[in-house]
Amino acid sequence: MNRKPLVAGNWKMNGVAASLAELELIAARAGNLPAVEIALCPPATLVAAAAARAAGSALRIGGQDCHAKASGAHTGDLSAEMRADAGASLVIVGHSERRADHGEGDAAVAAKAAAAHRAGLTAIICVGETEAERDQGQTLDIIGRQLAGSLPAGTTAANSVIAYEPVWAIGTGRTPTEAEIVEVHGFIRARLAAQLGADVAAGLRLLYGGSVKPSNAGTILKLADVDGALVGGASLKADDFWPIAAAAGSAGPGLSGP
Ligand code: PGA
């Protein structure tokens, strides 16, 4: 099954209008890597402007989180439909920072992913264990439980992407070993086959996330069952993000080429 690599940047709560200059540098070059899908997820305040700057390019724009409902009395929340209306074509749900900061459990994440599907967005559904869970040997149990609870009915390879992000690797500069990444990604693929059927599982892209940077992207992105990356800190600057995207296309040039 041919899975086109996806390299998605998550700006989190970073970026103001001036930051769109970095996004424009990526938009201008995205078409040079036709074998890689490239996306940036700026904060909600910038999605419409980002979509306008990326118009006509191969760069996809995404949102970070969405409410499960399409509209209603939910002060401060944004729906998947609003994301789509602003120009996003994907949305991150279930990020560990949402799970930790906002108490989002698996059922809430599944409802958000279903909302993304309803609005025609690709849902990037995140799972990952904490350091304590890994130390206690619970990693696969936790990931299995999160997959069972966070994927809504109707999840397909076309409308969803799974991101494995060990919580202890996010923003820390630490990454799992290659063997650990391969073990978890292989486990996720097998679980997805049991849960969604072999065909869907074979087509679903599995991203690795957590301290991905230019210096480790080449190694991580060539691992078995790693179909791309979800990138936080290193997505804020085009000079950092572009080499990661290029590594997914195994081209490996810096920002100056191709
Ligand atoms: P990081 O974040 O690349 O800054 O570690 C990854 C993420 O949270 O998606």
Short mmCIF file of C-alpha atoms and ligand atoms in Angstrom, two decimals:
data_model
loop_
_atom_site.label_atom_id
_atom_site.label_comp_id
_atom_site.label_asym_id
_atom_site.label_seq_id
_atom_site.Cartn_x
_atom_site.Cartn_y
_atom_site.Cartn_z
CA MET A 1 0.00 0.00 0.00
CA ASN A 2 1.43 3.34 -1.04
CA ARG A 3 1.25 5.83 1.79
CA LYS A 4 2.33 9.35 0.87
CA PRO A 5 4.42 10.77 3.72
CA LEU A 6 2.89 13.67 5.63
CA VAL A 7 5.02 16.18 7.49
CA ALA A 8 2.78 18.44 9.55
CA GLY A 9 3.91 21.35 11.67
CA ASN A 10 2.05 22.32 14.82
CA TRP A 11 2.76 25.90 15.83
CA LYS A 12 0.81 25.45 19.11
CA MET A 13 0.29 28.81 20.86
CA ASN A 14 3.00 30.52 18.84
CA GLY A 15 2.90 32.92 15.95
CA VAL A 16 1.59 36.34 15.05
CA ALA A 17 0.85 37.83 11.65
CA ALA A 18 4.54 38.48 11.01
CA SER A 19 5.25 34.76 11.45
CA LEU A 20 3.40 34.04 8.22
CA ALA A 21 6.61 34.98 6.40
CA GLU A 22 8.00 31.61 7.55
CA LEU A 23 4.89 29.83 6.32
CA GLU A 24 5.20 31.58 2.96
CA LEU A 25 8.73 30.24 2.54
CA ILE A 26 7.37 26.72 2.96
CA ALA A 27 4.40 27.37 0.65
CA ALA A 28 6.74 28.63 -2.05
CA ARG A 29 8.75 25.38 -1.98
CA ALA A 30 6.12 22.77 -1.12
CA GLY A 31 5.56 21.94 -4.79
CA ASN A 32 9.23 20.95 -5.11
CA LEU A 33 8.55 17.86 -3.01
CA PRO A 34 5.65 16.22 -4.85
CA ALA A 35 6.22 12.92 -3.05
CA VAL A 36 5.55 14.52 0.35
CA GLU A 37 2.41 16.11 1.74
CA ILE A 38 3.34 19.17 3.79
CA ALA A 39 1.05 20.95 6.25
CA LEU A 40 1.30 23.71 8.82
CA CYS A 41 -1.17 24.22 11.66
CA PRO A 42 -0.89 27.80 12.92
CA PRO A 43 -2.98 29.15 15.80
CA ALA A 44 -6.63 29.85 15.00
CA THR A 45 -6.01 33.57 14.63
CA LEU A 46 -3.80 32.92 11.61
CA VAL A 47 -5.59 30.10 9.79
CA ALA A 48 -7.51 32.26 7.33
CA ALA A 49 -4.50 34.43 6.53
CA ALA A 50 -2.30 31.34 6.27
CA ALA A 51 -4.75 29.71 3.87
CA ALA A 52 -4.74 32.87 1.74
CA ARG A 53 -0.93 32.91 1.63
CA ALA A 54 -0.81 29.19 0.81
CA ALA A 55 -3.48 29.42 -1.91
CA GLY A 56 -2.30 27.86 -5.14
CA SER A 57 0.59 26.09 -3.42
CA ALA A 58 0.92 22.47 -2.30
CA LEU A 59 1.04 23.48 1.38
CA ARG A 60 -2.00 22.35 3.39
CA ILE A 61 -3.22 24.42 6.31
CA GLY A 62 -4.59 22.83 9.45
CA GLY A 63 -6.18 23.79 12.73
CA GLN A 64 -5.31 22.72 16.26
CA ASP A 65 -8.30 21.08 17.96
CA CYS A 66 -12.01 21.58 17.29
CA HIS A 67 -15.28 21.33 19.23
CA ALA A 68 -17.42 18.25 18.64
CA LYS A 69 -20.49 20.31 17.70
CA ALA A 70 -20.89 22.31 14.51
CA SER A 71 -22.13 25.47 16.26
CA GLY A 72 -23.80 26.61 19.45
CA ALA A 73 -23.36 28.24 22.84
CA HIS A 74 -19.71 27.31 23.52
CA THR A 75 -17.85 30.50 24.29
CA GLY A 76 -14.30 30.50 23.03
CA ASP A 77 -14.58 27.23 21.15
CA LEU A 78 -14.21 26.67 17.42
CA SER A 79 -15.95 24.03 15.36
CA ALA A 80 -14.50 21.86 12.64
CA GLU A 81 -16.85 23.59 10.21
CA MET A 82 -15.32 26.94 11.22
CA ARG A 83 -11.86 25.53 10.62
CA ALA A 84 -12.89 24.41 7.16
CA ASP A 85 -14.56 27.75 6.47
CA ALA A 86 -11.32 29.54 7.39
CA GLY A 87 -9.40 27.44 4.88
CA ALA A 88 -8.08 24.51 6.92
CA SER A 89 -8.15 21.04 5.39
CA LEU A 90 -6.96 19.16 8.45
CA VAL A 91 -7.13 19.45 12.23
CA ILE A 92 -5.12 17.99 15.11
CA VAL A 93 -7.23 16.28 17.79
CA GLY A 94 -6.25 14.51 21.00
CA HIS A 95 -2.87 16.19 21.33
CA SER A 96 -1.40 15.37 24.73
CA GLU A 97 -1.39 19.06 25.62
CA ARG A 98 -5.17 19.15 25.06
CA ARG A 99 -5.58 15.91 26.99
CA ALA A 100 -3.51 17.31 29.90
CA ASP A 101 -4.51 20.99 29.88
CA HIS A 102 -8.20 20.51 29.12
CA GLY A 103 -8.91 17.08 30.52
CA GLU A 104 -9.86 15.62 27.16
CA GLY A 105 -10.37 11.88 27.36
CA ASP A 106 -10.59 9.36 24.56
CA ALA A 107 -14.37 9.77 24.08
CA ALA A 108 -13.99 13.53 23.66
CA VAL A 109 -11.18 12.98 21.18
CA ALA A 110 -13.30 10.53 19.18
CA ALA A 111 -16.15 13.07 19.07
CA LYS A 112 -13.76 15.74 17.84
CA ALA A 113 -12.36 13.43 15.17
CA ALA A 114 -15.92 12.61 14.08
CA ALA A 115 -16.58 16.36 13.86
CA ALA A 116 -13.51 16.76 11.67
CA HIS A 117 -14.80 14.01 9.36
CA ARG A 118 -18.25 15.62 9.27
CA ALA A 119 -16.67 18.91 8.17
CA GLY A 120 -14.54 17.23 5.51
CA LEU A 121 -11.26 17.71 7.38
CA THR A 122 -8.49 15.18 7.79
CA ALA A 123 -8.21 14.40 11.51
CA ILE A 124 -4.69 13.99 12.89
CA ILE A 125 -5.50 11.87 15.94
CA CYS A 126 -2.74 11.86 18.57
CA VAL A 127 -1.85 9.13 21.03
CA GLY A 128 1.12 8.67 23.34
CA GLU A 129 2.26 7.48 26.74
CA THR A 130 3.69 9.52 29.61
CA GLU A 131 7.14 8.86 30.98
CA ALA A 132 5.70 7.17 34.07
CA GLU A 133 3.60 4.88 31.89
CA ARG A 134 6.65 3.92 29.82
CA ASP A 135 8.75 3.32 32.94
CA GLN A 136 6.04 1.00 34.24
CA GLY A 137 6.00 -0.97 31.01
CA GLN A 138 2.49 0.18 30.11
CA THR A 139 3.24 1.87 26.79
CA LEU A 140 1.45 -0.59 24.52
CA ASP A 141 -1.51 -0.92 26.89
CA ILE A 142 -1.96 2.83 26.97
CA ILE A 143 -1.63 3.22 23.20
CA GLY A 144 -4.03 0.33 22.63
CA ARG A 145 -6.60 1.90 24.94
CA GLN A 146 -6.23 5.32 23.33
CA LEU A 147 -6.67 3.83 19.85
CA ALA A 148 -9.72 1.87 20.94
CA GLY A 149 -11.34 4.97 22.42
CA SER A 150 -10.18 7.86 20.25
CA LEU A 151 -11.05 6.65 16.74
CA PRO A 152 -14.66 7.26 15.74
CA ALA A 153 -16.75 4.98 13.56
CA GLY A 154 -16.08 5.82 9.94
CA THR A 155 -12.33 6.32 10.40
CA THR A 156 -10.61 5.71 7.08
CA ALA A 157 -7.18 6.15 5.57
CA ALA A 158 -8.57 9.14 3.63
CA ASN A 159 -10.05 11.05 6.55
CA SER A 160 -7.58 10.29 9.33
CA VAL A 161 -3.92 10.16 10.25
CA ILE A 162 -2.57 8.74 13.53
CA ALA A 163 0.26 10.54 15.32
CA TYR A 164 2.29 8.65 17.93
CA GLU A 165 3.72 11.22 20.28
CA PRO A 166 5.35 10.02 23.50
CA VAL A 167 4.48 12.76 25.98
CA TRP A 168 7.99 12.71 27.45
CA ALA A 169 9.52 13.38 24.03
CA ILE A 170 7.46 16.49 23.28
CA GLY A 171 9.49 19.66 23.56
CA THR A 172 12.21 17.91 25.56
CA GLY A 173 14.83 17.14 22.93
CA ARG A 174 14.55 13.47 23.92
CA THR A 175 13.35 10.83 21.50
CA PRO A 176 12.67 7.11 21.81
CA THR A 177 15.22 4.75 20.33
CA GLU A 178 14.68 3.60 16.77
CA ALA A 179 13.65 0.20 18.09
CA GLU A 180 11.09 1.77 20.42
CA ILE A 181 9.55 3.80 17.61
CA VAL A 182 9.40 0.74 15.35
CA GLU A 183 7.84 -1.32 18.13
CA VAL A 184 5.05 1.18 18.84
CA HIS A 185 4.33 1.96 15.18
CA GLY A 186 4.15 -1.75 14.38
CA PHE A 187 1.82 -2.25 17.32
CA ILE A 188 -0.40 0.63 16.15
CA ARG A 189 -0.59 -0.80 12.62
CA ALA A 190 -1.59 -4.20 13.99
CA ARG A 191 -4.18 -2.70 16.33
CA LEU A 192 -5.65 -0.65 13.51
CA ALA A 193 -5.97 -3.80 11.43
CA ALA A 194 -7.91 -5.48 14.23
CA GLN A 195 -10.03 -2.39 14.83
CA LEU A 196 -10.67 -1.10 11.31
CA GLY A 197 -9.77 -3.94 9.01
CA ALA A 198 -6.57 -4.77 7.17
CA ASP A 199 -7.22 -2.52 4.19
CA VAL A 200 -7.86 0.62 6.24
CA ALA A 201 -4.87 -0.15 8.48
CA ALA A 202 -2.59 -0.63 5.50
CA GLY A 203 -3.53 2.76 4.10
CA LEU A 204 -3.54 4.84 7.29
CA ARG A 205 -0.53 7.05 7.76
CA LEU A 206 1.25 6.85 11.12
CA LEU A 207 3.25 9.94 12.06
CA TYR A 208 5.92 10.09 14.73
CA GLY A 209 6.00 13.25 16.86
CA GLY A 210 8.19 14.47 19.70
CA SER A 211 11.42 16.44 19.30
CA VAL A 212 11.69 15.83 15.55
CA LYS A 213 14.36 18.14 14.14
CA PRO A 214 16.55 18.33 11.05
CA SER A 215 19.31 16.28 12.69
CA ASN A 216 17.13 13.26 13.51
CA ALA A 217 14.40 13.45 10.85
CA GLY A 218 16.31 11.41 8.28
CA THR A 219 16.75 8.53 10.71
CA ILE A 220 13.23 8.59 12.11
CA LEU A 221 11.42 9.02 8.81
CA LYS A 222 12.97 5.95 7.24
CA LEU A 223 11.85 3.62 10.03
CA ALA A 224 9.28 0.92 9.29
CA ASP A 225 5.68 2.11 9.62
CA VAL A 226 6.71 5.75 10.06
CA ASP A 227 4.80 7.65 7.38
CA GLY A 228 5.77 11.16 8.36
CA ALA A 229 6.15 13.45 11.32
CA LEU A 230 4.20 15.84 13.51
CA VAL A 231 6.61 18.63 14.33
CA GLY A 232 6.24 21.23 17.07
CA GLY A 233 9.13 23.55 17.86
CA ALA A 234 11.04 22.85 14.66
CA SER A 235 8.05 23.88 12.53
CA LEU A 236 8.22 27.53 13.56
CA LYS A 237 11.16 28.37 11.32
CA ALA A 238 11.27 27.45 7.66
CA ASP A 239 14.99 26.76 7.94
CA ASP A 240 14.25 23.97 10.42
CA PHE A 241 10.99 22.68 8.98
CA TRP A 242 12.00 22.45 5.35
CA PRO A 243 14.86 19.97 5.86
CA ILE A 244 12.46 17.74 7.82
CA ALA A 245 9.95 17.80 4.96
CA ALA A 246 12.78 17.17 2.50
CA ALA A 247 13.99 14.22 4.57
CA ALA A 248 10.54 12.66 4.17
CA GLY A 249 11.08 12.81 0.43
CA SER A 250 14.60 11.51 1.05
CA ALA A 251 15.90 14.44 -0.92
CA GLY A 252 17.61 15.93 2.09
CA PRO A 253 18.52 19.39 0.76
CA GLY A 254 18.55 22.53 2.86
CA LEU A 255 16.18 25.43 2.38
CA SER A 256 18.18 26.67 -0.61
CA GLY A 257 17.42 23.62 -2.75
CA PRO A 258 15.57 22.08 -4.69
P1 PGA B 1 7.96 19.09 19.54
O1 PGA B 1 6.37 18.93 19.63
O2 PGA B 1 8.36 18.80 18.13
O3 PGA B 1 8.22 20.53 19.92
O4 PGA B 1 8.56 18.12 20.49
C1 PGA B 1 5.76 17.88 18.95
C2 PGA B 1 4.26 17.96 19.12
O5 PGA B 1 3.78 18.24 20.22
O6 PGA B 1 3.53 17.73 18.13
#
